[in-house]
Amino acid sequence: MNNNELVNKLKTIVKPYIQDEEAFANLSENTDFITDLKINSANLVDVALDVEDEFDITIENEEMEKMLNVKAAIDIVKAKLGK
Amino acid sequence: MIGNDIVDLNLARCSHRWQNYRFIEKIFSTKEQKLISKWIDPFQCIWRLWSMKESAYKSHLRSFGKTFFSPSKFECRLFSTTEGMITISDQQYRVTTVMEKEFIYSTAFSNKAKTTVSDYFRIKDTSYMSQHSKTYEGLILTFSNLYGMKPSHLNVKKNELGIPCMYYQNHPLRIPISLTHHGHYCAYVIEPKTVVF
């Protein structure tokens, strides 16, 4: 799966939790979940759980620590799928 | 340093994730999970601990300037129905929590924070823009009364870490403020200090 495909999958996952439509429409690898998409921090846990379900992976709490933006989320998924 | 967090319990109840073990595991330490399971109202306990962790994170971020998402590392201790403490690494934050039927509101203080001015209120329109503008309006009004500044001369901007800062005629004021909103509830807190331009 290339980065574009991953970004698109992630876009579908975060959609229910975003509060800034404009930032969502312009979502890229540099988009921050909290400062750009205005995702509520309790919903960041939902994002992590939905990512686990979508890619059939387990994200450890230490890995979730960095999952604050699209790029970090993609890196985690890629590392997991690559194993 | 200060931080605050409010949870609209009706909104929190809408998502059934709080009953999911995977959700709990990602937020709470083993010790906290035991505390929740023994609590008379686990739902209330979950959101009290969450708001404590989130408010302490905001205070911590202000002191250390590094964003991360690791709720389980913010270890909660409860002393009474309103008082608690959060420990993260070698830092401690006192946390005061207001628990009402419809919301839970926590304010965290590092040891240096002496007094604070805080308020919470209910709004009708729950859109992000409404929550955002009502919280900012409330904060600016209180701040202007506190410092005798015209509300029209004040505005709030967030830095690249998402930390809010009060500006007076575009000069940043070094007075810590924190804002929070969720569903129908909004809150702000100010740590009053002498104004330094």
Short mmCIF file of C-alpha atoms in Angstrom, two decimals:
data_model
loop_
_atom_site.label_atom_id
_atom_site.label_comp_id
_atom_site.label_asym_id
_atom_site.label_seq_id
_atom_site.Cartn_x
_atom_site.Cartn_y
_atom_site.Cartn_z
CA MET A 1 0.00 0.00 0.00
CA ASN A 2 1.50 3.37 -0.97
CA ASN A 3 1.29 6.58 1.03
CA ASN A 4 -1.59 7.97 -1.04
CA GLU A 5 -3.70 4.90 -0.40
CA LEU A 6 -2.86 5.10 3.30
CA VAL A 7 -3.74 8.81 3.46
CA ASN A 8 -7.10 8.06 1.81
CA LYS A 9 -7.88 5.25 4.24
CA LEU A 10 -6.90 7.47 7.15
CA LYS A 11 -9.11 10.24 5.77
CA THR A 12 -12.13 7.92 5.94
CA ILE A 13 -11.20 6.89 9.50
CA VAL A 14 -10.83 10.42 10.91
CA LYS A 15 -13.88 11.88 9.10
CA PRO A 16 -16.41 11.23 11.93
CA TYR A 17 -14.20 13.03 14.46
CA ILE A 18 -13.01 16.15 12.61
CA GLN A 19 -14.32 19.60 13.47
CA ASP A 20 -12.61 21.63 10.75
CA GLU A 21 -13.98 20.84 7.30
CA GLU A 22 -11.50 23.07 5.47
CA ALA A 23 -8.45 21.42 7.03
CA PHE A 24 -10.07 18.04 6.32
CA ALA A 25 -10.60 18.92 2.64
CA ASN A 26 -6.91 19.84 2.41
CA LEU A 27 -5.70 16.87 4.44
CA SER A 28 -2.10 15.89 3.71
CA GLU A 29 0.72 14.06 5.49
CA ASN A 30 1.50 17.30 7.35
CA THR A 31 -1.98 17.65 8.84
CA ASP A 32 -2.13 17.65 12.64
CA PHE A 33 -5.09 15.84 14.22
CA ILE A 34 -5.61 18.34 17.04
CA THR A 35 -4.37 21.74 15.86
CA ASP A 36 -5.60 21.37 12.22
CA LEU A 37 -8.54 18.94 12.21
CA LYS A 38 -9.62 20.03 15.76
CA ILE A 39 -10.20 16.42 16.75
CA ASN A 40 -11.17 16.20 20.41
CA SER A 41 -8.43 14.39 22.33
CA ALA A 42 -10.82 11.69 23.62
CA ASN A 43 -11.57 10.97 19.96
CA LEU A 44 -7.84 10.43 19.30
CA VAL A 45 -8.29 7.13 21.12
CA ASP A 46 -11.19 6.35 18.76
CA VAL A 47 -8.91 7.11 15.80
CA ALA A 48 -6.27 4.72 17.18
CA LEU A 49 -8.87 1.96 17.69
CA ASP A 50 -10.35 2.47 14.20
CA VAL A 51 -6.83 2.33 12.68
CA GLU A 52 -6.25 -0.96 14.54
CA ASP A 53 -9.50 -2.40 13.15
CA GLU A 54 -8.99 -1.15 9.61
CA PHE A 55 -5.44 -2.54 9.27
CA ASP A 56 -5.81 -5.44 11.69
CA ILE A 57 -2.89 -4.26 13.83
CA THR A 58 -2.32 -3.52 17.52
CA ILE A 59 -0.98 -0.10 18.45
CA GLU A 60 0.87 -0.12 21.75
CA ASN A 61 0.44 2.86 24.08
CA GLU A 62 4.08 3.85 23.46
CA GLU A 63 3.38 3.99 19.72
CA MET A 64 0.11 5.90 20.16
CA GLU A 65 2.12 8.57 22.03
CA LYS A 66 3.40 9.97 18.71
CA MET A 67 0.15 9.54 16.75
CA LEU A 68 -0.72 13.23 16.63
CA ASN A 69 -0.60 13.79 12.88
CA VAL A 70 -1.24 12.03 9.59
CA LYS A 71 2.44 11.34 8.92
CA ALA A 72 3.03 9.71 12.31
CA ALA A 73 -0.08 7.55 11.88
CA ILE A 74 1.08 6.42 8.42
CA ASP A 75 4.56 5.62 9.75
CA ILE A 76 3.08 3.45 12.51
CA VAL A 77 0.79 1.57 10.12
CA LYS A 78 3.62 1.05 7.58
CA ALA A 79 5.99 -0.23 10.25
CA LYS A 80 3.34 -2.67 11.49
CA LEU A 81 2.32 -3.91 8.04
CA GLY A 82 5.95 -4.24 6.98
CA LYS A 83 6.68 -6.71 9.77
CA MET B 1 1.08 26.55 35.17
CA ILE B 2 -2.54 25.60 34.59
CA GLY B 3 -4.77 23.48 32.37
CA ASN B 4 -8.45 22.60 32.26
CA ASP B 5 -10.83 20.11 30.68
CA ILE B 6 -14.60 19.77 30.57
CA VAL B 7 -16.62 16.70 29.59
CA ASP B 8 -20.28 16.86 28.55
CA LEU B 9 -21.51 13.59 30.06
CA ASN B 10 -24.52 13.28 27.75
CA LEU B 11 -22.20 13.51 24.75
CA ALA B 12 -19.71 11.10 26.33
CA ARG B 13 -22.55 8.65 26.94
CA CYS B 14 -23.49 8.70 23.22
CA SER B 15 -20.33 6.83 22.34
CA HIS B 16 -20.33 3.31 23.72
CA ARG B 17 -16.57 3.10 23.43
CA TRP B 18 -16.13 3.77 27.16
CA GLN B 19 -17.49 0.28 27.77
CA ASN B 20 -14.90 -1.22 25.42
CA TYR B 21 -11.88 -2.75 27.18
CA ARG B 22 -9.51 -1.72 24.38
CA PHE B 23 -10.54 1.91 24.89
CA ILE B 24 -9.99 1.67 28.65
CA GLU B 25 -6.59 0.00 28.19
CA LYS B 26 -5.35 2.83 25.99
CA ILE B 27 -6.17 5.51 28.56
CA PHE B 28 -5.80 4.03 32.03
CA SER B 29 -3.04 2.32 33.99
CA THR B 30 -3.72 -1.09 35.57
CA LYS B 31 -4.16 0.62 38.94
CA GLU B 32 -6.71 3.05 37.51
CA GLN B 33 -8.58 0.23 35.78
CA LYS B 34 -9.00 -1.44 39.18
CA LEU B 35 -10.25 1.82 40.68
CA ILE B 36 -12.81 2.19 37.87
CA SER B 37 -14.09 -1.37 38.21
CA LYS B 38 -14.66 -0.89 41.96
CA TRP B 39 -16.34 2.51 41.58
CA ILE B 40 -20.09 2.70 42.16
CA ASP B 41 -20.49 4.53 38.84
CA PRO B 42 -17.69 3.43 36.45
CA PHE B 43 -18.87 5.83 33.73
CA GLN B 44 -18.50 8.82 36.06
CA CYS B 45 -15.12 7.56 37.30
CA ILE B 46 -13.79 7.11 33.73
CA TRP B 47 -14.63 10.66 32.75
CA ARG B 48 -13.41 12.16 36.02
CA LEU B 49 -10.03 10.50 35.53
CA TRP B 50 -9.98 11.45 31.85
CA SER B 51 -10.65 15.13 32.58
CA MET B 52 -7.95 15.08 35.28
CA LYS B 53 -5.42 13.62 32.84
CA GLU B 54 -6.35 16.02 30.05
CA SER B 55 -6.18 19.11 32.28
CA ALA B 56 -2.79 18.01 33.65
CA TYR B 57 -1.54 17.37 30.10
CA LYS B 58 -2.36 20.97 29.18
CA SER B 59 -0.47 22.29 32.20
CA HIS B 60 2.44 19.93 31.43
CA LEU B 61 2.55 20.97 27.76
CA ARG B 62 2.78 24.61 28.82
CA SER B 63 5.79 23.87 31.04
CA PHE B 64 7.65 21.49 28.75
CA GLY B 65 6.53 22.50 25.23
CA LYS B 66 6.38 19.00 23.78
CA THR B 67 3.17 17.48 22.41
CA PHE B 68 2.46 13.77 22.89
CA PHE B 69 -0.56 11.58 23.43
CA SER B 70 -0.07 9.22 26.31
CA PRO B 71 -3.03 9.40 28.70
CA SER B 72 -2.07 6.20 30.54
CA LYS B 73 1.19 7.83 31.72
CA PHE B 74 -0.72 10.51 33.64
CA GLU B 75 -1.32 8.57 36.85
CA CYS B 76 -4.35 9.70 38.88
CA ARG B 77 -4.79 9.64 42.65
CA LEU B 78 -8.06 10.70 44.23
CA PHE B 79 -8.14 12.34 47.65
CA SER B 80 -11.80 13.38 47.89
CA THR B 81 -14.84 13.96 45.69
CA THR B 82 -13.18 17.13 44.38
CA GLU B 83 -9.43 16.87 44.97
CA GLY B 84 -6.87 14.71 43.22
CA MET B 85 -3.30 14.53 41.97
CA ILE B 86 -1.69 13.58 38.68
CA THR B 87 1.87 12.28 38.48
CA ILE B 88 3.78 12.14 35.19
CA SER B 89 7.51 11.31 35.31
CA ASP B 90 8.76 13.41 38.24
CA GLN B 91 6.08 16.09 37.89
CA GLN B 92 2.98 16.46 40.01
CA TYR B 93 -0.19 18.41 39.33
CA ARG B 94 -2.94 19.19 41.83
CA VAL B 95 -6.33 18.74 40.20
CA THR B 96 -9.69 20.10 41.38
CA THR B 97 -12.78 18.55 39.82
CA VAL B 98 -16.41 19.69 39.76
CA MET B 99 -18.75 16.77 39.18
CA GLU B 100 -22.30 17.58 38.17
CA LYS B 101 -25.03 15.44 36.67
CA GLU B 102 -24.40 16.73 33.16
CA PHE B 103 -20.69 17.53 33.13
CA ILE B 104 -17.33 17.04 34.79
CA TYR B 105 -14.84 19.89 34.92
CA SER B 106 -11.21 19.62 36.05
CA THR B 107 -8.56 22.26 36.60
CA ALA B 108 -4.91 21.26 37.03
CA PHE B 109 -2.21 23.36 38.69
CA SER B 110 1.52 22.90 38.90
CA ASN B 111 2.99 23.77 42.29
CA LYS B 112 3.84 27.30 41.22
CA ALA B 113 0.23 28.23 40.38
CA LYS B 114 -1.19 30.03 43.42
CA THR B 115 -4.59 31.45 42.53
CA THR B 116 -6.80 31.05 39.49
CA VAL B 117 -9.93 32.59 38.05
CA SER B 118 -12.13 30.00 36.40
CA ASP B 119 -15.65 29.73 35.05
CA TYR B 120 -17.82 27.17 33.24
CA PHE B 121 -21.16 27.55 31.50
CA ARG B 122 -23.70 25.85 29.27
CA ILE B 123 -24.36 26.85 25.65
CA LYS B 124 -27.23 25.88 23.33
CA ASP B 125 -25.50 25.56 19.97
CA THR B 126 -22.94 22.74 20.05
CA SER B 127 -21.24 23.49 16.71
CA TYR B 128 -17.47 23.90 16.94
CA MET B 129 -17.67 27.56 15.91
CA SER B 130 -20.23 28.32 18.62
CA GLN B 131 -18.27 26.48 21.34
CA HIS B 132 -15.09 28.19 20.24
CA SER B 133 -16.50 31.75 20.07
CA LYS B 134 -18.52 31.49 23.32
CA THR B 135 -15.48 30.20 25.24
CA TYR B 136 -13.26 32.97 23.83
CA GLU B 137 -15.92 35.64 24.55
CA GLY B 138 -16.32 34.49 28.16
CA LEU B 139 -12.58 34.43 28.72
CA ILE B 140 -12.00 37.86 27.15
CA LEU B 141 -14.79 39.47 29.18
CA THR B 142 -13.47 38.08 32.48
CA PHE B 143 -9.90 38.95 31.54
CA SER B 144 -10.86 42.53 30.63
CA ASN B 145 -12.60 42.98 34.01
CA LEU B 146 -9.65 41.49 35.85
CA TYR B 147 -7.06 43.76 34.23
CA GLY B 148 -9.19 46.80 33.32
CA MET B 149 -8.50 46.35 29.61
CA LYS B 150 -11.03 46.96 26.85
CA PRO B 151 -12.40 43.66 25.46
CA SER B 152 -11.90 45.02 21.93
CA HIS B 153 -8.16 45.34 22.63
CA LEU B 154 -7.86 41.70 23.62
CA ASN B 155 -7.66 38.61 21.48
CA VAL B 156 -6.57 35.01 21.89
CA LYS B 157 -4.20 33.23 19.54
CA LYS B 158 -2.86 29.70 19.70
CA ASN B 159 0.80 28.94 19.07
CA GLU B 160 2.05 26.05 16.91
CA LEU B 161 1.62 23.64 19.85
CA GLY B 162 -2.00 24.69 20.26
CA ILE B 163 -1.33 26.59 23.52
CA PRO B 164 -3.59 29.66 23.78
CA CYS B 165 -2.11 33.05 24.58
CA MET B 166 -3.87 36.34 25.39
CA TYR B 167 -2.79 39.37 23.33
CA TYR B 168 -3.34 43.02 24.24
CA GLN B 169 -3.31 45.16 21.08
CA ASN B 170 -1.24 42.42 19.45
CA HIS B 171 1.31 42.23 22.30
CA PRO B 172 1.45 38.78 23.89
CA LEU B 173 0.72 38.84 27.64
CA ARG B 174 2.55 36.29 29.74
CA ILE B 175 -0.53 35.32 31.69
CA PRO B 176 -1.37 31.62 31.45
CA ILE B 177 -4.89 30.85 30.20
CA SER B 178 -6.57 27.58 29.29
CA LEU B 179 -9.79 26.88 27.39
CA THR B 180 -11.97 23.83 26.99
CA HIS B 181 -15.32 22.90 25.45
CA HIS B 182 -17.24 19.72 24.82
CA GLY B 183 -20.85 19.41 23.67
CA HIS B 184 -23.00 21.93 25.56
CA TYR B 185 -20.27 22.93 28.03
CA CYS B 186 -17.48 25.51 27.88
CA ALA B 187 -14.91 26.63 30.45
CA TYR B 188 -11.83 28.79 30.84
CA VAL B 189 -9.23 29.43 33.51
CA ILE B 190 -6.77 32.31 34.05
CA GLU B 191 -3.68 32.24 36.28
CA PRO B 192 -3.49 35.92 37.23
CA LYS B 193 -0.02 37.45 37.19
CA THR B 194 1.38 40.92 36.82
CA VAL B 195 1.12 42.03 33.20
CA VAL B 196 4.49 42.08 31.44
CA PHE B 197 4.72 43.40 27.89
#
